[in-house]
Structure formats: structure tokens, C-alpha cells
Amino acid sequence: METRESRKWKDDGVGDGSPTLHAVFIPHPVPGHVTPALQLAKKLAKLGFRITFVNAVHGERMAKSRSKAMEPHDGIEFVSVPDGLPEDFPRFRQFRDYFDALLAMGPALEELLENLLPITCVIRDVRFSAAHGVAKKLGIPVVGFATPSAISLQCVFNSGTLISAGILPLPPPPPDRIPSLHPKFLILGPSRSEEETKARQLAPLTSHIHGASPTLRVEDIPTFMLSPDLDHWYWHLLREIQNPLLPDCDCMLFNTFQGLEGDVLDAMMGHLNSKVFGVGPLILNATLVDGVEEVAMDGARSAMVREEDAVVMSWLDARSPSSVLYVSFGTIASISVEQMKEFALGLEMSGYAFLWVIREGAIHNLCEADKEFETLFAEFVTRTKDRALLMPWVPQMAVLSHPSVGAFLTHCGWNSTIECICSGVPMLGWPRFADQTTNCHYITQVWKIGLQLQGDDSLEDAAGGVTVLRDEVNRKVRKMMAKEGMDLEVDQMRANSRNLQMAAKKAVVEGASSQVALAKFVELVESWKIKQ
């Protein structure tokens, strides 16, 4: 089957079996960053690029496992470079040490790039700043690839502006209280003072964050920015990776599209980088079928080869349309015993069928820590066995596009958000940290395609966040899953979700915003090749 892109670039003399454009991908070795990097690499490989996909040794197996689930493509080679940490180091639980190790990878990356020459461009994750100076030193153009939402990166880029305006940092807590931002997990808890509450509710921020929604409040910006201590290690990291390196990129790519974040992308071209391309949603592919252009979500129609996948899809096939709540909180977000209890009991109280992804080992670890929870959860599983399916992993794109799925209870990570938008499914948000809070604000207040679970400020969990109680889970799930015509607000969210889904699909077809942006990017890279 021939794609529109492969036909076009073959006609132009590119992709004829002897690619001349060599792009080296250096993703941030975290699951949510590697996945869209692979999606972009696939698209460029179809256009005739030779792709070298670099991963830290720790992330190499992760990248290969994800690539196997995608269509095989010639022109993509995986190589590895050590991140300097032991294999058993808890990278996602000790962020500071992990990020420090990544920042120190310059010499290893320089040696690798020298061995890969000639290179037309380095496409590096915006969080992986160690690759920037190395590529510039070798005279290689640098493409900044942003895997979070455009608005969240725009917030972070303007952190200095917010500090200069006196909006940040948040007021420090009273002497007898710890900060509201958890020092390790960087999850924002309840305000510690009336002064902090007032500061967190401040809006609008449009004069300081160009392109932002006028409803965006301080507490909606990425949690990493909300430490009251400007000497906090993450503030140092922000200064290291965001500015002035982002404006110094030769161009920037975003996994978003004009119909979703056009105001932000346009604002960035004036204040961040003059060459900004919204090339998403990367999960969508436009394909020519018998001369007709069709758009499909990558992975939604793939043949299921894993036994577990077949179990999931068969279970969904047996359910009525829009009757299942899909529940997944990503690959990193931590959940306390207390919060797991509330989610489990709230889902049970709702009476609706649900497919819940619980990472392998998570329940075991929680049961080891709390024997009472072990008994409670076992009884919960027994009581809900006729309408619930619990899995350690599912093919998310296939699940979201299944007609039996009516809503998605999500942590609001950008990959999950964009995949859900492409599926036309409304969301129930439970954001934890980083850009998830910003994404959730846009989901609920700007795009109006979902609701947010509200925690009880009097109950903090082990990670510093507020606990969402079972009654709130029950109430919001019942609202989101109500049948058409029973809740006008939710009916409008469903309509908005379908409209955004259509906009996402239209963005990637020939002549539309994302396809044109990708074509302009390729032309830019070709101009670099000529100059080399």
C-alpha cells in the first residue's frame, strides 16, 4: 500500500532507494517521549530519510519494543549510548539524579555523532539539551522536537518572564509547613496559605505567556514551575534546557496541529523560534487506498498478535457501544494505596463497565505495603468481575478507537490526550504532575471535551497530591457515561470531541496544515543538505 507522501517524494527523486537526508533522532529516554519520536521517525523514513534512532542503553529495549508494535520500515536504525547509570537505577523515581546524568551525556553523544557523520540534522527532544551543543559544535543543524503540548512548552519557555513580573515563584509556606509542591514527585498539593491560594488563582497570563488561553491560571501551568524555591534543582534544569537553547534551534517541531493549538504555535514564531512547525497528530497517517485518501490512527487497525491484546479486544467486542470507561494513568504516575482504594470503590459504585490498565507490579507492590488493601482489592475484583477487565497493558490506540469505549479516565499526558482527541472520545482528567495539569485545563476549559476529578484538600496522598474520594469518582463517572440526551453538558463535550477528531484528521491530509508543515520542514532540511 502506497502512502501519499511516498508517492510524492518518489516523484521528486527522494526515496528512490538511496536516501540523501540523514536525520539522527535523540529522544528523551522516557516512554512518553520515545513514542512520538518513533512516530515522527516513521513518517520521515517514508519520505526517504535515513534515520538513526539513538537511545540511552536503558531506553533501547523500550524503543525496540514499541517499534515492533508499529509497521516495519526500512531506513530506521537503532543505536545506543550509555546514560552513565547502573541498569537497576530507579530512573523514574529519582528524577534529579537521572536528569543530571542525561545533562552529562555530551561527550558520549559527541563521540557517537562523529561516528555517524555525515548527518543532515539532529532531531533532539527539547528536554535532551546535552545533544544541542554537541551538534552545533560539529556544524550540524539542530531540530528541537517537543513531545509535550505546545502550550505547556510555551509556559516553561516564559518562566523567566513570569519571575520578572513577580508572578513566580509561589509564596513560601509558613515556617511550620512543607511546600505545596512535593520535593521528589513534583506533584502540587493544596495551598499552604491564603497568600498562596490567591497567587495560584491569578489569571489571565496572556500578557506574559503569548498565545495562552485567558482562562489559564498560575496553578494550571506545569507543576515543575511552581516551586517556591528558585534554587530548587528543577529551576536549574529549566534554565539549562529551555533558554537560550530553544531559540537557538534551527527549527522546532510539535506533535500538535493548527486546529488545536494554532494560537500558541503562531505566538511561538514571534517569541520563541521563527521556524515552528505543527506536524501532528503524529499518530494519524493519511494513506491512498484505490486512489482515495484515508486517515487512520496508527495501531488502531493493526492485526493483534499478542494473546493479551486478543483478550482485550474480544472483551470490548462483547460490550454495547459507548458503554465502557477506559482507565489508564500512563507509565510513570504513582498511585497511593489510599487513592487506589478510592478509585476502585468509586468505579464499583458507578455501576458501569470499565477496562482498567494497572501497570505490572503496581498492585503487588501496594499489597506488599498494605495487607488490608490486598484483601479489599481482591474482594473488589470478585465483585466486579462481570463488568470489569484489569490488564497490565493494552493497545491503547485500538482501545480508544473501539466503539464500545465511551470515555477515558486519564492522567492527561500529552500522548494520551492527543490519541483520545484523534479517537473522538471525551475525557475525565486526573492530572498529577508536569504538563498534565496544563493539558487538563485545556481539555476542560478551552476545548471543553472533558471534566476533571476534584480532590479533597484535607486529604493528601503519599506523593503530595490531594486524594480524590470514591463519591467524586462515582459522580463524575456516572455523568461522563450518561446516555445521549441525559446530560446536555456531556452531550456537548461529545460533540466537541467529534469535531476535534474531524479537525485532527483534516490536518494531516494533502494540502492541510500539518501536511504542509511537514513538507516545509523537509524542504528546509534539503536546503541544509545543499549547504553542506
XYZ file of C-alpha atoms in Angstrom:
532
model
C 0.000 0.000 0.000
C 1.434 3.334 -1.048
C 1.128 6.444 1.075
C 0.553 9.884 -0.375
C 3.936 11.014 0.962
C 5.942 8.127 -0.506
C 4.431 8.711 -3.946
C 5.108 12.448 -3.828
C 8.709 12.168 -2.751
C 9.477 9.367 -5.205
C 8.249 11.685 -7.933
C 10.643 14.329 -6.637
C 13.593 11.962 -6.704
C 13.644 11.345 -2.975
C 13.047 7.897 -1.510
C 14.376 6.090 -4.615
C 16.389 3.618 -2.531
C 19.362 5.922 -1.997
C 18.347 8.414 0.695
C 20.497 11.515 0.911
C 18.975 13.058 4.026
C 20.317 11.600 7.270
C 18.427 12.568 10.431
C 19.686 11.466 13.833
C 16.927 11.265 16.449
C 17.905 11.771 20.086
C 14.725 11.378 22.166
C 14.426 11.946 25.873
C 14.594 8.332 27.159
C 11.203 8.360 28.873
C 8.290 6.329 27.414
C 6.056 9.313 26.721
C 8.849 10.971 24.743
C 10.159 7.950 22.831
C 6.759 7.010 21.373
C 6.095 10.237 19.392
C 9.748 10.340 18.334
C 9.284 6.905 16.762
C 6.103 8.081 15.082
C 7.906 11.063 13.547
C 10.863 8.871 12.554
C 8.493 6.573 10.671
C 6.984 9.467 8.746
C 10.380 10.809 7.731
C 11.584 7.320 6.755
C 8.592 7.079 4.400
C 9.750 10.347 2.838
C 13.140 8.854 2.011
C 15.141 9.902 5.061
C 17.777 7.654 6.504
C 17.018 7.606 10.235
C 19.391 6.812 13.070
C 17.388 6.483 16.280
C 19.540 6.989 19.367
C 18.586 5.828 22.818
C 20.250 5.566 26.147
C 21.076 1.943 26.931
C 18.246 1.892 29.453
C 15.797 3.060 26.808
C 16.988 0.830 23.972
C 14.755 -2.136 24.800
C 11.855 0.258 25.354
C 12.296 1.771 21.904
C 12.571 -1.595 20.182
C 9.506 -2.968 21.944
C 7.472 -0.003 20.717
C 8.845 -0.216 17.210
C 7.795 -3.877 16.948
C 4.208 -2.868 17.577
C 4.383 -0.491 14.622
C 4.667 -1.245 10.920
C 8.246 -2.154 9.976
C 10.058 0.481 7.965
C 13.295 0.475 6.055
C 15.660 3.306 6.798
C 15.438 3.274 10.623
C 18.457 2.024 12.542
C 18.585 1.828 16.336
C 21.832 2.661 18.104
C 22.549 3.104 21.787
C 24.674 5.229 24.059
C 25.128 4.693 27.811
C 23.442 7.130 30.175
C 26.127 6.534 32.801
C 23.816 4.959 35.386
C 23.588 1.331 36.544
C 20.936 -0.773 34.806
C 18.959 -1.196 38.028
C 18.993 2.515 38.910
C 15.407 3.728 39.650
C 15.413 6.389 36.946
C 11.739 7.335 37.156
C 11.760 7.533 40.947
C 14.944 9.585 41.251
C 14.350 12.219 38.606
C 17.054 14.578 39.751
C 19.887 12.082 39.508
C 18.522 10.782 36.230
C 18.279 14.218 34.631
C 21.739 15.135 35.924
C 23.096 12.024 34.205
C 21.384 12.988 30.946
C 22.805 16.503 31.111
C 26.287 14.993 31.424
C 25.984 12.845 28.290
C 27.619 15.400 25.978
C 30.963 13.605 25.496
C 29.283 10.256 24.792
C 26.912 11.863 22.294
C 29.743 13.734 20.590
C 31.646 10.502 20.034
C 28.521 8.836 18.687
C 27.668 11.668 16.287
C 31.220 11.802 14.971
C 30.934 8.117 14.081
C 27.597 8.711 12.311
C 28.766 11.536 10.026
C 27.664 12.773 7.553
C 24.488 13.933 9.286
C 21.984 16.327 7.716
C 20.317 17.241 11.005
C 19.956 16.180 14.621
C 16.357 15.970 15.836
C 16.654 16.170 19.589
C 13.984 16.187 22.258
C 13.663 19.654 23.761
C 14.419 18.078 27.157
C 17.653 16.497 25.935
C 19.859 19.556 25.933
C 23.155 17.636 26.045
C 22.738 16.936 22.335
C 22.374 20.607 21.401
C 25.868 21.947 21.975
C 27.466 18.794 20.604
C 25.583 19.028 17.303
C 26.303 22.755 16.979
C 29.990 22.107 17.671
C 30.043 19.625 14.795
C 28.256 22.073 12.490
C 25.042 20.016 12.332
C 21.659 21.802 12.231
C 19.538 21.127 15.313
C 15.800 20.460 15.223
C 14.023 20.824 18.555
C 11.289 18.214 18.874
C 8.642 18.991 21.502
C 6.709 15.972 22.757
C 4.540 17.863 25.320
C 1.724 20.183 24.298
C 2.721 23.470 22.703
C 1.051 25.472 25.470
C 2.977 23.672 28.209
C 6.298 24.355 26.491
C 5.276 27.968 25.947
C 4.639 28.256 29.694
C 8.044 26.829 30.545
C 9.819 28.960 27.969
C 8.325 32.078 29.566
C 9.238 31.098 33.132
C 11.758 33.937 33.302
C 9.083 36.415 32.241
C 6.766 35.174 34.990
C 9.556 35.558 37.548
C 10.409 39.072 36.369
C 6.730 40.037 36.643
C 6.598 38.820 40.238
C 4.051 36.106 39.405
C 6.502 33.330 40.237
C 7.739 31.834 42.434
C 4.735 30.953 44.562
C 4.808 32.338 48.105
C 6.766 30.126 50.501
C 4.804 28.096 53.051
C 4.520 29.128 56.701
C 7.570 28.141 58.774
C 5.812 25.107 60.261
C 4.628 23.659 56.930
C 6.295 21.958 53.960
C 5.878 23.434 50.437
C 2.765 22.506 48.481
C 4.932 21.120 45.663
C 6.251 17.697 46.617
C 10.087 17.932 46.506
C 10.531 14.496 44.895
C 7.425 13.728 42.833
C 6.753 17.382 41.904
C 3.009 16.955 42.415
C 1.167 20.071 43.580
C -0.792 19.681 46.790
C -3.230 22.078 48.472
C -2.272 25.684 49.190
C -0.430 26.288 52.455
C -1.649 29.833 52.980
C -4.232 32.358 51.815
C -1.438 34.221 50.050
C -0.526 31.125 48.052
C -4.180 30.443 47.204
C -4.513 33.941 45.797
C -1.279 33.618 43.819
C -2.308 30.264 42.354
C -5.653 31.584 41.117
C -4.106 34.528 39.270
C -5.285 34.922 35.686
C -5.087 35.825 32.866
C -1.466 35.180 31.931
C -1.798 36.113 28.276
C 0.427 39.189 28.535
C 3.235 37.003 29.885
C 2.537 33.748 28.005
C 1.695 34.714 24.440
C -0.985 32.596 22.816
C -2.282 31.234 26.134
C -5.959 30.945 26.925
C -7.310 33.821 29.062
C -8.681 31.190 31.462
C -5.222 29.787 32.245
C -4.346 30.302 35.910
C -0.983 30.086 37.632
C -1.859 26.728 39.194
C -2.631 25.352 35.713
C 0.890 25.823 34.367
C 3.309 22.856 34.543
C 3.897 21.846 38.141
C 7.678 21.947 37.733
C 7.401 25.740 37.663
C 5.573 26.028 40.962
C 8.339 25.503 43.480
C 8.598 28.482 45.872
C 12.376 27.979 45.891
C 14.177 29.333 42.821
C 17.221 27.325 43.898
C 15.217 24.111 43.543
C 17.001 21.649 41.288
C 14.244 21.768 38.672
C 14.516 25.519 38.259
C 18.173 24.968 37.425
C 17.127 22.304 34.944
C 14.636 24.660 33.289
C 17.328 27.267 32.822
C 19.647 24.614 31.431
C 17.336 23.054 28.860
C 14.901 25.765 27.745
C 16.517 29.120 27.249
C 18.548 30.158 25.286
C 18.736 26.719 23.639
C 15.208 26.644 22.203
C 15.563 29.902 20.227
C 18.942 28.589 19.065
C 17.335 25.556 17.388
C 17.331 25.812 13.597
C 13.642 24.921 13.729
C 11.112 23.280 16.055
C 8.566 20.510 15.538
C 5.435 19.945 17.623
C 3.111 16.967 17.894
C 0.053 19.162 17.576
C -1.912 20.929 14.846
C -3.261 24.343 13.989
C -6.873 23.461 14.714
C -5.929 22.540 18.280
C -3.118 24.899 19.327
C -2.858 27.334 16.443
C -2.785 30.422 18.673
C 0.173 29.051 20.616
C 2.108 27.947 17.539
C 1.607 31.347 15.904
C 2.743 33.143 19.064
C 5.854 30.976 19.282
C 7.011 32.071 15.849
C 7.240 35.608 17.161
C 8.716 34.957 20.577
C 10.465 31.572 20.622
C 11.627 30.494 17.190
C 10.844 31.845 13.740
C 10.551 28.324 12.292
C 7.864 26.415 14.187
C 6.037 23.507 12.578
C 2.943 21.784 13.959
C 3.223 18.373 12.255
C 0.786 16.372 14.390
C -1.090 14.416 15.319
C 1.806 12.058 14.573
C -0.420 9.114 15.455
C -2.512 9.784 12.326
C -1.495 8.636 8.870
C -3.053 9.607 5.540
C -2.986 6.719 3.077
C -4.074 6.320 -0.528
C -6.472 3.386 -0.925
C -7.591 2.832 -4.505
C -6.848 6.451 -5.228
C -8.848 7.731 -2.261
C -7.123 9.372 0.711
C -7.995 7.780 4.044
C -6.859 8.809 7.530
C -6.354 6.199 10.235
C -4.808 6.087 13.691
C -1.553 4.143 13.735
C -2.172 0.893 15.589
C -5.964 1.163 15.604
C -6.404 -1.305 12.742
C -3.267 -3.421 13.136
C -3.537 -7.176 13.451
C -3.447 -8.274 17.067
C -0.678 -10.771 17.626
C -0.391 -10.790 21.407
C -2.716 -13.109 23.285
C -3.414 -10.328 25.805
C -4.459 -7.981 23.004
C -6.940 -10.530 21.695
C -8.443 -10.863 25.182
C -8.918 -7.103 25.445
C -10.480 -6.693 22.027
C -12.785 -9.682 22.462
C -13.949 -8.288 25.795
C -14.672 -4.924 24.189
C -16.424 -6.570 21.241
C -18.924 -8.122 23.662
C -19.926 -4.708 25.074
C -22.545 -2.267 23.867
C -21.499 0.936 22.067
C -20.147 3.685 24.367
C -20.749 1.540 27.470
C -17.155 1.105 28.710
C -14.990 3.514 30.679
C -11.315 3.121 29.772
C -8.984 3.857 32.709
C -5.229 4.359 32.362
C -2.781 6.631 34.156
C 0.284 6.319 31.936
C 3.688 4.786 32.509
C 5.093 6.914 35.336
C 2.368 8.406 37.541
C 2.370 6.916 41.034
C -0.812 5.969 42.901
C -1.012 5.587 46.667
C -2.829 2.774 48.451
C -5.431 5.274 49.636
C -6.070 6.579 46.139
C -6.292 3.089 44.655
C -8.957 2.220 47.211
C -10.980 5.293 46.301
C -10.701 4.656 42.567
C -11.651 1.004 42.924
C -14.660 1.656 45.133
C -15.763 4.662 43.082
C -15.652 2.664 39.852
C -17.618 -0.111 41.505
C -20.233 2.326 42.825
C -20.755 3.797 39.346
C -22.228 0.575 38.042
C -20.556 0.993 34.628
C -18.254 -1.440 32.854
C -14.601 -0.453 32.862
C -11.278 -1.512 31.394
C -8.531 -0.550 33.856
C -4.838 -0.638 32.980
C -2.756 -1.213 36.102
C 0.969 -1.376 35.467
C 2.651 -4.697 36.075
C 3.809 -4.964 39.673
C 1.802 -1.968 40.883
C -0.866 -3.969 42.715
C 1.713 -6.414 44.041
C 3.780 -3.578 45.475
C 0.728 -1.950 47.048
C -0.405 -5.254 48.555
C 3.058 -5.836 49.973
C 2.867 -2.425 51.624
C -0.700 -2.827 52.925
C -2.190 -6.271 53.638
C -5.598 -4.755 54.310
C -5.565 -3.334 50.790
C -4.716 -6.780 49.415
C -7.930 -8.171 50.887
C -10.011 -5.173 49.823
C -8.746 -5.255 46.250
C -9.259 -8.998 45.897
C -12.867 -8.603 47.030
C -13.315 -5.674 44.626
C -12.078 -7.794 41.716
C -14.506 -10.573 42.636
C -17.488 -8.237 42.933
C -16.851 -6.514 39.584
C -15.661 -9.483 37.516
C -18.778 -9.460 35.313
C -18.261 -5.871 34.154
C -14.576 -5.130 34.637
C -11.322 -6.108 32.960
C -7.995 -5.315 34.620
C -4.880 -5.544 32.453
C -1.190 -4.617 32.888
C -1.050 -3.236 29.336
C -3.404 -2.719 26.393
C -3.032 -1.492 22.794
C -4.284 1.978 23.664
C -4.942 3.273 20.159
C -7.043 0.207 19.345
C -8.925 0.525 22.631
C -9.705 4.215 22.239
C -10.987 3.719 18.715
C -13.237 0.825 19.726
C -16.956 1.720 19.541
C -17.705 0.298 22.999
C -15.463 2.895 24.718
C -17.497 5.879 25.868
C -14.966 7.888 27.898
C -11.342 7.862 29.049
C -10.246 8.355 32.674
C -6.714 9.632 32.130
C -3.733 11.371 33.734
C -3.806 13.840 30.799
C -0.334 13.099 29.478
C 0.054 14.606 26.012
C 0.286 11.289 24.133
C -2.899 10.032 25.777
C -4.592 13.386 25.200
C -3.757 13.548 21.505
C -4.688 9.892 20.970
C -8.017 10.470 22.691
C -8.700 13.551 20.571
C -7.980 11.534 17.447
C -10.498 8.934 18.663
C -13.250 11.461 19.382
C -13.666 10.237 22.975
C -14.316 12.657 25.888
C -12.026 12.585 28.914
C -12.209 12.522 32.687
C -8.945 14.030 33.900
C -6.806 13.156 36.915
C -3.588 15.136 36.265
C -0.579 14.521 38.506
C 2.495 16.496 37.517
C 4.455 18.233 34.746
C 2.321 19.355 31.780
C -0.625 17.159 32.784
C -2.253 19.981 34.753
C -1.932 22.347 31.779
C -3.344 19.766 29.376
C -6.248 19.080 31.728
C -7.099 22.792 31.882
C -7.292 22.933 28.096
C -9.318 19.702 27.971
C -11.888 21.014 30.417
C -11.887 24.804 29.989
C -10.686 25.547 26.458
C -11.559 22.631 24.186
C -14.391 21.575 26.535
C -14.051 17.869 25.848
C -13.948 16.589 29.416
C -14.248 17.006 33.167
C -11.664 16.979 35.942
C -11.772 14.912 39.118
C -11.527 17.206 42.130
C -9.543 16.054 45.148
C -10.299 16.697 48.804
C -7.790 19.311 50.030
C -7.940 17.871 53.527
C -6.530 14.510 52.361
C -3.031 14.397 50.861
C -1.581 11.201 49.457
C 1.983 9.923 49.775
C 3.065 11.795 46.651
C 1.804 15.145 47.904
C -1.349 15.343 45.809
C -4.877 15.558 47.117
C -6.923 12.366 47.273
C -9.966 12.017 45.030
C -12.718 10.337 47.042
C -14.911 7.472 45.853
C -18.055 9.620 45.815
C -16.391 12.060 43.423
C -15.233 9.206 41.186
C -18.716 7.696 41.205
C -20.439 11.010 40.473
C -18.137 12.059 37.631
C -18.081 8.603 36.013
C -21.884 8.454 36.054
C -22.026 11.916 34.489
C -19.482 11.152 31.763
C -21.086 7.803 30.893
C -24.700 9.053 30.836
C -26.606 8.109 27.696
C -27.089 10.625 24.905
C -29.767 13.125 25.832
C -29.466 12.583 29.592
C -26.846 15.282 30.278
C -26.645 18.288 27.974
C -23.176 19.318 29.197
C -21.725 15.902 28.419
C -23.576 15.757 25.105
C -21.805 18.995 24.141
C -18.448 17.511 25.210
C -19.093 14.540 22.952
C -19.950 16.846 20.070
C -16.803 18.892 20.719
C -14.741 15.689 20.836
C -16.109 14.560 17.483
C -15.423 17.978 15.975
C -11.815 17.951 17.195
C -11.405 14.422 15.879
C -12.502 15.627 12.442
C -10.141 18.607 12.683
C -7.250 16.304 13.601
C -7.901 14.066 10.616
C -8.257 17.015 8.259
C -4.916 18.423 9.450
C -2.891 15.521 8.023
C -4.446 15.228 4.565
C -2.836 16.645 1.459
C -2.739 20.437 1.429
C -3.801 20.793 5.083
C -1.862 22.478 7.886
C 0.173 19.577 9.289
C 0.960 18.060 5.896
C 2.089 21.448 4.606
C 4.177 21.999 7.759
C 5.873 18.629 7.309
C 6.585 19.404 3.653
C 8.105 22.771 4.589
C 10.262 21.075 7.177
C 11.553 18.595 4.598
C 12.320 21.452 2.207
C 14.238 23.191 4.997
C 16.289 20.058 5.694
C 17.012 19.697 1.969
C 18.334 23.260 1.946
C 20.687 22.357 4.799
C 21.889 19.361 2.802
C 22.693 21.565 -0.175
C 24.700 23.949 2.020
C 26.650 21.042 3.498
